[in-house]
Short mmCIF file of C-alpha atoms in Angstrom, two decimals:
data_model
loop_
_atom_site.label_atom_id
_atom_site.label_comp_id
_atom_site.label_asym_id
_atom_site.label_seq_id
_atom_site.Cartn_x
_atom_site.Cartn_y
_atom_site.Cartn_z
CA UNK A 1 -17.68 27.92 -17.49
CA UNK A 2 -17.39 28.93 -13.69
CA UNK A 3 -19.91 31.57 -14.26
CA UNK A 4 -22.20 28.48 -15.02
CA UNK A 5 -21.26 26.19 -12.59
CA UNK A 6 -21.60 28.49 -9.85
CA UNK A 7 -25.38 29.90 -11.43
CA UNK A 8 -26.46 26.07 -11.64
CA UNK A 9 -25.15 25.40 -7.73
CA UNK A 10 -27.22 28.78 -6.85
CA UNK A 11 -29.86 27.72 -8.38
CA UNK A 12 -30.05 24.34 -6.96
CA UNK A 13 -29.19 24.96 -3.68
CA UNK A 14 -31.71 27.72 -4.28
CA UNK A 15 -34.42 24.89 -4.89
CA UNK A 16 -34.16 22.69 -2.24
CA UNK A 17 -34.05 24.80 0.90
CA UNK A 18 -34.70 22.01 3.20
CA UNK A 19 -31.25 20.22 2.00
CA UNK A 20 -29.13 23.25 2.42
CA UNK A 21 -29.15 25.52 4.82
CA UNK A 22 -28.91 29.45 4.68
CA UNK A 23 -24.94 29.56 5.31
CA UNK A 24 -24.28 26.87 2.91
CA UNK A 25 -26.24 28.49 0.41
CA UNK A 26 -23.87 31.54 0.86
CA UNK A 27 -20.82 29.92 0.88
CA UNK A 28 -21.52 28.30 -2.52
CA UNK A 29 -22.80 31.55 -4.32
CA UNK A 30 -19.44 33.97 -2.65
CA UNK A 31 -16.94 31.08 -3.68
CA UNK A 32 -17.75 28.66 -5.95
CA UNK A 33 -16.45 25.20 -5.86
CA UNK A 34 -13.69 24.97 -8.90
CA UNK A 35 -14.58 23.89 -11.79
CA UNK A 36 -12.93 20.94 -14.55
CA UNK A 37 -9.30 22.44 -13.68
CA UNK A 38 -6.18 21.54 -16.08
CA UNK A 39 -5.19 19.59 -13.15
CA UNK A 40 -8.17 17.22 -13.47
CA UNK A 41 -8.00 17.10 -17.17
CA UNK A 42 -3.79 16.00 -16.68
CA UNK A 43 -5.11 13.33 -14.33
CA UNK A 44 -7.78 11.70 -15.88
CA UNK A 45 -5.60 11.61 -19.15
CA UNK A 46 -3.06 9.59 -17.11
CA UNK A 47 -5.50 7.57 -15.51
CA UNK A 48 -7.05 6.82 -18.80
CA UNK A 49 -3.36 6.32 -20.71
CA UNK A 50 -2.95 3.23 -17.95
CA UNK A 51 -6.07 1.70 -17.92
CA UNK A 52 -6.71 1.75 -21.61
CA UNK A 53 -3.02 1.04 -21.70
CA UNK A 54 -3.61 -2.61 -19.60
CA UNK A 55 -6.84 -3.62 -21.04
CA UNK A 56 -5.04 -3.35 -24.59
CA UNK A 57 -2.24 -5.73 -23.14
CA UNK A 58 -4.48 -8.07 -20.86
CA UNK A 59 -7.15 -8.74 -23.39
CA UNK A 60 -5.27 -9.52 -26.51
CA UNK A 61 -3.62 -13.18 -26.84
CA UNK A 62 -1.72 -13.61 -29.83
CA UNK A 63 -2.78 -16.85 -31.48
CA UNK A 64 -5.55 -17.33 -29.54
CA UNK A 65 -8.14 -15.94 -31.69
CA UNK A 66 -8.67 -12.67 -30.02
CA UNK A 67 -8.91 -9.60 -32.11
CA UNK A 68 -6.11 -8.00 -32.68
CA UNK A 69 -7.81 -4.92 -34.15
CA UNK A 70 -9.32 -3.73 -31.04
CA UNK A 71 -6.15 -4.64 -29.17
CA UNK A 72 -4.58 -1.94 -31.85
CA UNK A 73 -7.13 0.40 -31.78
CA UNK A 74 -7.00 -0.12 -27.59
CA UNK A 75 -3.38 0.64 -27.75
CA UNK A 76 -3.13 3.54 -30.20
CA UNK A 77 -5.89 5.15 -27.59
CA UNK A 78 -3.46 4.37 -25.07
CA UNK A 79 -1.01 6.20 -26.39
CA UNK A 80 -2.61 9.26 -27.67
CA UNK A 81 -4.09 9.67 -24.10
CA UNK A 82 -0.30 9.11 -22.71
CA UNK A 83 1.04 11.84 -25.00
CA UNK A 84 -2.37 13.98 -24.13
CA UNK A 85 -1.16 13.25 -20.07
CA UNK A 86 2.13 14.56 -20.97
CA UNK A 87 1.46 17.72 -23.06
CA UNK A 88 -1.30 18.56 -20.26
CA UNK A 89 1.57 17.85 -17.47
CA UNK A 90 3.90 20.13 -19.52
CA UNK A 91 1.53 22.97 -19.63
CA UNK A 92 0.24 23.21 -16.53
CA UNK A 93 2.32 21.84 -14.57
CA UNK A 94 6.29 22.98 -15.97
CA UNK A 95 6.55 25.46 -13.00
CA UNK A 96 7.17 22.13 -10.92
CA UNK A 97 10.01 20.91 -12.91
CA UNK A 98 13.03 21.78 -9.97
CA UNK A 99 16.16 20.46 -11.84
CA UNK A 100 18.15 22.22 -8.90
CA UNK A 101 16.48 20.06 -6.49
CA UNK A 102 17.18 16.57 -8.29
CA UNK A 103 16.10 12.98 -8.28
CA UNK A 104 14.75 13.62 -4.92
CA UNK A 105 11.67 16.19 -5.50
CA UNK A 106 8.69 13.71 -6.61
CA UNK A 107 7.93 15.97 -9.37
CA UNK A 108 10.94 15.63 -11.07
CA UNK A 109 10.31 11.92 -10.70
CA UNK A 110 7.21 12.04 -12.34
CA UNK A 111 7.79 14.15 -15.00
CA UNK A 112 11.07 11.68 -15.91
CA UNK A 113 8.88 8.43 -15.74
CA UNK A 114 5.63 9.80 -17.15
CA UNK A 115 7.77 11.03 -20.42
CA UNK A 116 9.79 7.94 -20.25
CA UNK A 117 6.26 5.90 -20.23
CA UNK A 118 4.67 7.82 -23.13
CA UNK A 119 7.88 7.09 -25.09
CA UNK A 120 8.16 3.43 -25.46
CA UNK A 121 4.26 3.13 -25.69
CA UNK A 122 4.67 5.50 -28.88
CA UNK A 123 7.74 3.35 -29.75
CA UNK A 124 5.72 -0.09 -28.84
CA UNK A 125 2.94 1.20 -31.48
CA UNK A 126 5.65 2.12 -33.86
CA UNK A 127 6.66 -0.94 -33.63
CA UNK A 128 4.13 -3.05 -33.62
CA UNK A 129 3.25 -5.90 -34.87
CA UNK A 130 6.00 -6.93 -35.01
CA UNK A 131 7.21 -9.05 -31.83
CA UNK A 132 9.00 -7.27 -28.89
CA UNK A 133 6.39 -4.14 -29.30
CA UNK A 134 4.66 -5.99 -26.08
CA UNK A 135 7.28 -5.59 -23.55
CA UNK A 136 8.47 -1.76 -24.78
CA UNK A 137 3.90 -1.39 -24.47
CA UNK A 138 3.83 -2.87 -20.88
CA UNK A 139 7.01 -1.30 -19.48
CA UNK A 140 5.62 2.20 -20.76
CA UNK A 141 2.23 1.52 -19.13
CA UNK A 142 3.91 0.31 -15.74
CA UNK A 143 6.10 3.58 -15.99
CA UNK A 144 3.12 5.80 -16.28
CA UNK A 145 1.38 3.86 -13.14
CA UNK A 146 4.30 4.70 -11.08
CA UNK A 147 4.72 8.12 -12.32
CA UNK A 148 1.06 8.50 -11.34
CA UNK A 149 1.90 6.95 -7.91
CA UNK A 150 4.64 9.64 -7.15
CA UNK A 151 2.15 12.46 -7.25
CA UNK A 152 -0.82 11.09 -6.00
CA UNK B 1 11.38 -11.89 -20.84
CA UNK B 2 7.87 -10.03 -20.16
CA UNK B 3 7.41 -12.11 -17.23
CA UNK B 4 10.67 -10.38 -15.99
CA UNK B 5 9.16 -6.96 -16.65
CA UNK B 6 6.11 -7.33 -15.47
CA UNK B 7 7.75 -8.19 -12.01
CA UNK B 8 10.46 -5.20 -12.23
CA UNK B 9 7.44 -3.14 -12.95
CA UNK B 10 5.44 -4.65 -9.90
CA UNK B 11 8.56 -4.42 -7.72
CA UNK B 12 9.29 -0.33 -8.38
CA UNK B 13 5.34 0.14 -7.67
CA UNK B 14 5.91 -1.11 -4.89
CA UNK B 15 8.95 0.19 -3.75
CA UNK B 16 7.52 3.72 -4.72
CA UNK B 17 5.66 3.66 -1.57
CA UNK B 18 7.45 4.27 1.57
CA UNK B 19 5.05 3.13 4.45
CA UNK B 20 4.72 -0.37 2.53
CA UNK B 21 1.69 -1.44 2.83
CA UNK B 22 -0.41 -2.46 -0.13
CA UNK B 23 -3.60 -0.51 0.78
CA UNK B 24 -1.67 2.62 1.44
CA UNK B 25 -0.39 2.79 -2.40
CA UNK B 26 -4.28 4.15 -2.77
CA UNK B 27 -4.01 6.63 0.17
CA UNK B 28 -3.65 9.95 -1.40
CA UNK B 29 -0.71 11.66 -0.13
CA UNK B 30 0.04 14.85 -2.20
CA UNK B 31 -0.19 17.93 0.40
CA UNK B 32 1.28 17.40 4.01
CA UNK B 33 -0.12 14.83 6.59
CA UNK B 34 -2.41 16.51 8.24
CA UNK B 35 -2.15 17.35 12.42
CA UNK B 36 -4.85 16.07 14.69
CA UNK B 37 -3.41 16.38 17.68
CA UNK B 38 -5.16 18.27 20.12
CA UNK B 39 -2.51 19.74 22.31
CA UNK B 40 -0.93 20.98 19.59
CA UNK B 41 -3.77 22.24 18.01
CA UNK B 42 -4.51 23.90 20.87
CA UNK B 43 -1.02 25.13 22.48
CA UNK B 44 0.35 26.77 18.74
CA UNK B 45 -3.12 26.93 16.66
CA UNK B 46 -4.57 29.20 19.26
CA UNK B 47 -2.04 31.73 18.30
CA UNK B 48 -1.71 31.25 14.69
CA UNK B 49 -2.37 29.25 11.74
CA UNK B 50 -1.38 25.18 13.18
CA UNK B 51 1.45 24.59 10.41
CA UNK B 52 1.76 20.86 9.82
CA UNK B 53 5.13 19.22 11.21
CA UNK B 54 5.49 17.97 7.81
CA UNK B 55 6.17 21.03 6.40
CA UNK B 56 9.74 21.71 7.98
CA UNK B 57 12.73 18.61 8.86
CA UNK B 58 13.35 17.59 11.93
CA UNK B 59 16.31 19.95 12.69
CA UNK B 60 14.13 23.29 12.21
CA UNK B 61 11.77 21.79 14.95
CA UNK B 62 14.79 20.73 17.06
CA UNK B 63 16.03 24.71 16.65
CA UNK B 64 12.50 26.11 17.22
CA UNK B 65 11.79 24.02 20.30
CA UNK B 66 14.67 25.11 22.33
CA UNK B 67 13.31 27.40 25.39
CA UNK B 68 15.46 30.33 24.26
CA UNK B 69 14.24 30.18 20.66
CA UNK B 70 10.65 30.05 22.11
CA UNK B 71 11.70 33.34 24.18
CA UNK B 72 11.54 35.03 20.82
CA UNK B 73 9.18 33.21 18.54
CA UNK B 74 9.38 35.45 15.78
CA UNK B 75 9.26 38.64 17.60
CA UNK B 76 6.68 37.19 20.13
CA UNK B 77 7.10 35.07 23.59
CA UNK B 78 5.68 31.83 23.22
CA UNK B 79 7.00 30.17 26.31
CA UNK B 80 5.61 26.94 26.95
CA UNK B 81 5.69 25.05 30.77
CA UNK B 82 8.35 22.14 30.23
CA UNK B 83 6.39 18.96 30.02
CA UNK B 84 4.24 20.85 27.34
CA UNK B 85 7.62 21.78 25.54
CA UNK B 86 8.61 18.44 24.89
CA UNK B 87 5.44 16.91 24.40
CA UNK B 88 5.03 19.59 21.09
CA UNK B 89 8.41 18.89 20.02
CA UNK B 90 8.21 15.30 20.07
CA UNK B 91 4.82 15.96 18.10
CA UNK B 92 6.66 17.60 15.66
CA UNK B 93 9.48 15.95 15.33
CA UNK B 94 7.28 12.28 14.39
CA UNK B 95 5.77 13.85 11.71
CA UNK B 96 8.44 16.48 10.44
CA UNK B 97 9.38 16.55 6.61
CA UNK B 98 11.71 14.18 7.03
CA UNK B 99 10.35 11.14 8.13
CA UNK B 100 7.04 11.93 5.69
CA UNK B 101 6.13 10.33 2.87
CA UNK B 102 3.43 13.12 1.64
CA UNK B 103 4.41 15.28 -1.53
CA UNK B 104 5.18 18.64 -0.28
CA UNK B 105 6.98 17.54 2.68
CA UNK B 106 9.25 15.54 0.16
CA UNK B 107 9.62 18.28 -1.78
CA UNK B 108 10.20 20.58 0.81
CA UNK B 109 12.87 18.22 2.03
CA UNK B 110 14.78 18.33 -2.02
CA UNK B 111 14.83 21.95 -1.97
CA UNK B 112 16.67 22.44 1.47
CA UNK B 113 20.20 21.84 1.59
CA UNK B 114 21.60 19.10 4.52
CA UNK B 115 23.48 21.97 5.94
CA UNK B 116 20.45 24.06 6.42
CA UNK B 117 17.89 24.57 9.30
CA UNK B 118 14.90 26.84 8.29
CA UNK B 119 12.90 28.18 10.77
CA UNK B 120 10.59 29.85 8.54
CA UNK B 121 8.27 27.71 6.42
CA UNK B 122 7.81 30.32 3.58
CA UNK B 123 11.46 30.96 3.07
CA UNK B 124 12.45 27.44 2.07
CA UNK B 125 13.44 27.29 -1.54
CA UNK B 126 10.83 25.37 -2.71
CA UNK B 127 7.83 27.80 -1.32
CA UNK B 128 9.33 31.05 -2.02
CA UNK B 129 9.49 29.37 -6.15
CA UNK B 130 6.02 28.07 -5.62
CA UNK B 131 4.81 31.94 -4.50
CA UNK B 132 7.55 33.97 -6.54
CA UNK B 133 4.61 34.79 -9.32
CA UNK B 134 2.27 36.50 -6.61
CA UNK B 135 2.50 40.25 -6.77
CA UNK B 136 3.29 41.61 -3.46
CA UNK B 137 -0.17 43.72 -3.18
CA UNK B 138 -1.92 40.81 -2.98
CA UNK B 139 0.69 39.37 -0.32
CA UNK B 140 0.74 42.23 2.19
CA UNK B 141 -3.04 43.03 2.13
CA UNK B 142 -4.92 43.22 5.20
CA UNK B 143 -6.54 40.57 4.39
CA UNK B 144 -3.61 38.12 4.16
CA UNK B 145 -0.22 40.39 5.89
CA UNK B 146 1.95 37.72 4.80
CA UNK B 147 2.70 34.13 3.44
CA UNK B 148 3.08 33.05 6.88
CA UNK B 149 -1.00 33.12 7.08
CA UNK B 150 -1.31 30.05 5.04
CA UNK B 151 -5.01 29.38 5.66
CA UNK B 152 -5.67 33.15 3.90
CA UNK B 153 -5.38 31.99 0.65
CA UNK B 154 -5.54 28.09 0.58
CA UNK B 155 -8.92 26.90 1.32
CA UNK B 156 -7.86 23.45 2.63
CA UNK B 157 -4.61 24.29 4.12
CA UNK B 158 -5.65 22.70 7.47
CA UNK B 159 -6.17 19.55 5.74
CA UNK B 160 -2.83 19.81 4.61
CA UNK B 161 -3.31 20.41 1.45
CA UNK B 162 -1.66 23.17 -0.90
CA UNK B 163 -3.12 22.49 -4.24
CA UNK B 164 -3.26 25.00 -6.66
CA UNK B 165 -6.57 24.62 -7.30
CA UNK B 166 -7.90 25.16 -3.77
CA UNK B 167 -5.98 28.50 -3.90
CA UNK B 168 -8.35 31.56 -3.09
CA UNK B 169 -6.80 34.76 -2.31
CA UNK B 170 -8.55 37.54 -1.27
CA UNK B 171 -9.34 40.47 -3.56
CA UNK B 172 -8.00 38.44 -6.42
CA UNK B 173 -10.30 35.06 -6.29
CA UNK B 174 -8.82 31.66 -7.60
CA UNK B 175 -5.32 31.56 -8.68
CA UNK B 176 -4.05 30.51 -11.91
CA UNK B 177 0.03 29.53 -12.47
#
C-alpha cells in the first residue's frame, strides 16, 4: 500500500511541475507521507461509533411515527463500530495502557471510558426494545465522546 | 431520568477540558504545546533540539535554571547573562508539564513521582516505556547519537508532536509498535 501511495504522489507531483517545485518533489519520493495508519482506522471507528451512535438516538421518537427499524439498524451500526473502535484501540494501541501510572495518564482514561461506552451500547441493543435500553444507549455514546476527547 | 443523563454526560464533556472554553474542546491537543517564543528559540534551540517546556514539570525547570546547574548543562557550559536567565525560566516554567493540558505533558506528569525532579526528558518513566522496543543500533547511530535528538526520528517534533505515526528513524524508515 505505501509502495503505491508514494508511486501515485511521484507520479503526480511528477506531472505538474509548475505546482511543485524540485525539492518538494524530492522530499515526497525519499519519505513518503504515511499512509491509512491503524491509528486513523481506531479514530474514524470512534468517530463513526458516536455519530452513528447520536443520529440513532436523536432521530427516533417512540410513538411518533418514526421508524424504528432504521433507528435499530442505526444503533446496531453504532455498536459494531464501538466494539470495532475498541478492538482497533486494543491492538494498536495496548502499549499505552500504564496501570502504574493511574487515573491520571489520559490513556488510561480513555481506554476505561471507551470500553465502558462500548459496553452499555452492546447492553442498550441487548436490551432493546424494551424501555430503559435508551438511557444505557446514550450514556455509552456520551462515554465514547469523552473518551475521544481525552486523546484528541 | 434521560434528561438527567444527558446533562451528567454534557457536564463531564465539559469538565474534560481544562482551559474551559467551549471552542477549545475542538483544539487538538495530543503532543506538547508547541514553543514560539523567539528568545528561547533562539538562546537554547541554537544549541540543540528546542525541547518544549511541556515536556518536563515545573520543578525540573526550576533545577535546570539555577546558574550553577547551567555551569554544567549536561557536560557543556551554557551560561546565560541574568536577565536572559530568568526570562527562559519563566518561559518555561508557564508552559511546563504541569500547568499543560496537552497529552504527553499529562502523561509525562502520571509517570513521574511528586518526589521526583528529572532533568533529563528521555529518562522519565513514561519515555524510556514509550522507546524501550527500539534496538540500541538504531539509537546510537550517527545519524541520531541519542534519544536526546528528538527531531532525528520524529518528523514533527518541533510542532510538538510525538505521534507514532510521524516517527522516521534513520536507516530503519517508519516505525511500527
Amino acid at each position: 500500500m505505501r509502495n503505491i501511495v508514494q508511486i501515485v504522489t511521484a507520479l503526480v507531483l511528477l506531472a505538474f511541475p509548475l505546482l511543485a517545485n524540485e525539492k518538494e518533489i524530492e522530499e515526497q519520493i525519499l519519505n513518503p507521507p504515511a499512509s491509512f495508519t491503524e491509528n486513523d482506522l481506531h479514530q474514524y471507528l470512534g468517530f463513526g461509533a458516536v455519530a452513528t451512535g447520536i443520529l440513532a438516538g436523536t432521530l427516533y421518537r417512540p410513538n411518533s411515527g418514526t421508524d424504528y427499524e432504521t433507528h435499530e439498524k442505526m444503533a446496531n451500526l453504532a455498536t459494531a463500530l464501538a466494539v470495532g473502535a475498541v478492538g482497533t484501540g486494543l491492538y494498536s494501541h495496548l502499549d499505552d495502557l500504564n496501570v502504574d501510572f493511574g487515573w491520571r495518564d489520559p490513556d488510561n482514561q480513555h481506554i476505561f471510558l471507551g470500553g465502558l461506552g462500548a459496553l452499555l451500547m452492546a447492553y442498550s441493543i441487548a436490551e432493546a426494545p424494551d424501555g430503559g435500553h435508551a438511557d444505557a444507549g446514550m450514556a455509552g455514546v456520551g462515554l465514547m465522546a469523552i473518551s475521544i476527547k481525552l486523546t484528541w | 431520568m434521560r434528561k438527567v443523563i444527558f446533562l451528567v454526560v454534557a457536564i463531564s464533556f465539559l469538565i474534560a477540558d481544562d482551559d474551559g472554553g467551549f471552542f477549545d474542546l475542538f483544539e487538538r491537543k495530543k503532543g506538547v504545546e508547541p514553543i514560539k517564543n523567539e528568545l528561547y528559540s533562539n538562546e537554547c534551540g541554537s544549541c540543540h533540539f528546542a525541547y518544549q517546556p511541556g515536556l518536563l514539570p515545573k520543578r525540573s525547570w526550576r533545577k535546570m535554571m539555577q546558574p550553577q546547574e547551567l555551569e554544567d548543562h549536561f557536560g557543556d557550559d551554557a551560561w546565560l547573562p541574568e536577565d536572559i536567565r530568568l526570562e527562559v525560566e519563566r518561559i518555561l516554567l508557564e508552559k511546563s508539564a504541569d500547568t499543560s493540558s496537552y497529552k504527553r505533558s499529562k502523561k509525562i506528569m502520571a509517570s513521574i513521582r511528586e518526589s521526583e525532579a528529572p532533568l533529563r526528558i528521555s529518562r522519565t518513566r513514561y519515555l524510556d516505556r514509550k522507546h524501550d522496543e527500539i534496538p540500541k543500533r538504531l539509537v546510537v547511530q550517527e545519524e541520531v547519537k541519542s534519544f536526546s535528538h528528538c527531531a532525528k526520528c520524529h518528523t514533527e517534533a518541533e510542532k510538538g508532536i510525538y505521534d507514532d505515526d510521524d516517527v522516521d528513524i534513520p536507516n530503519y524508515g517508519r516505525w511500527d509498535d
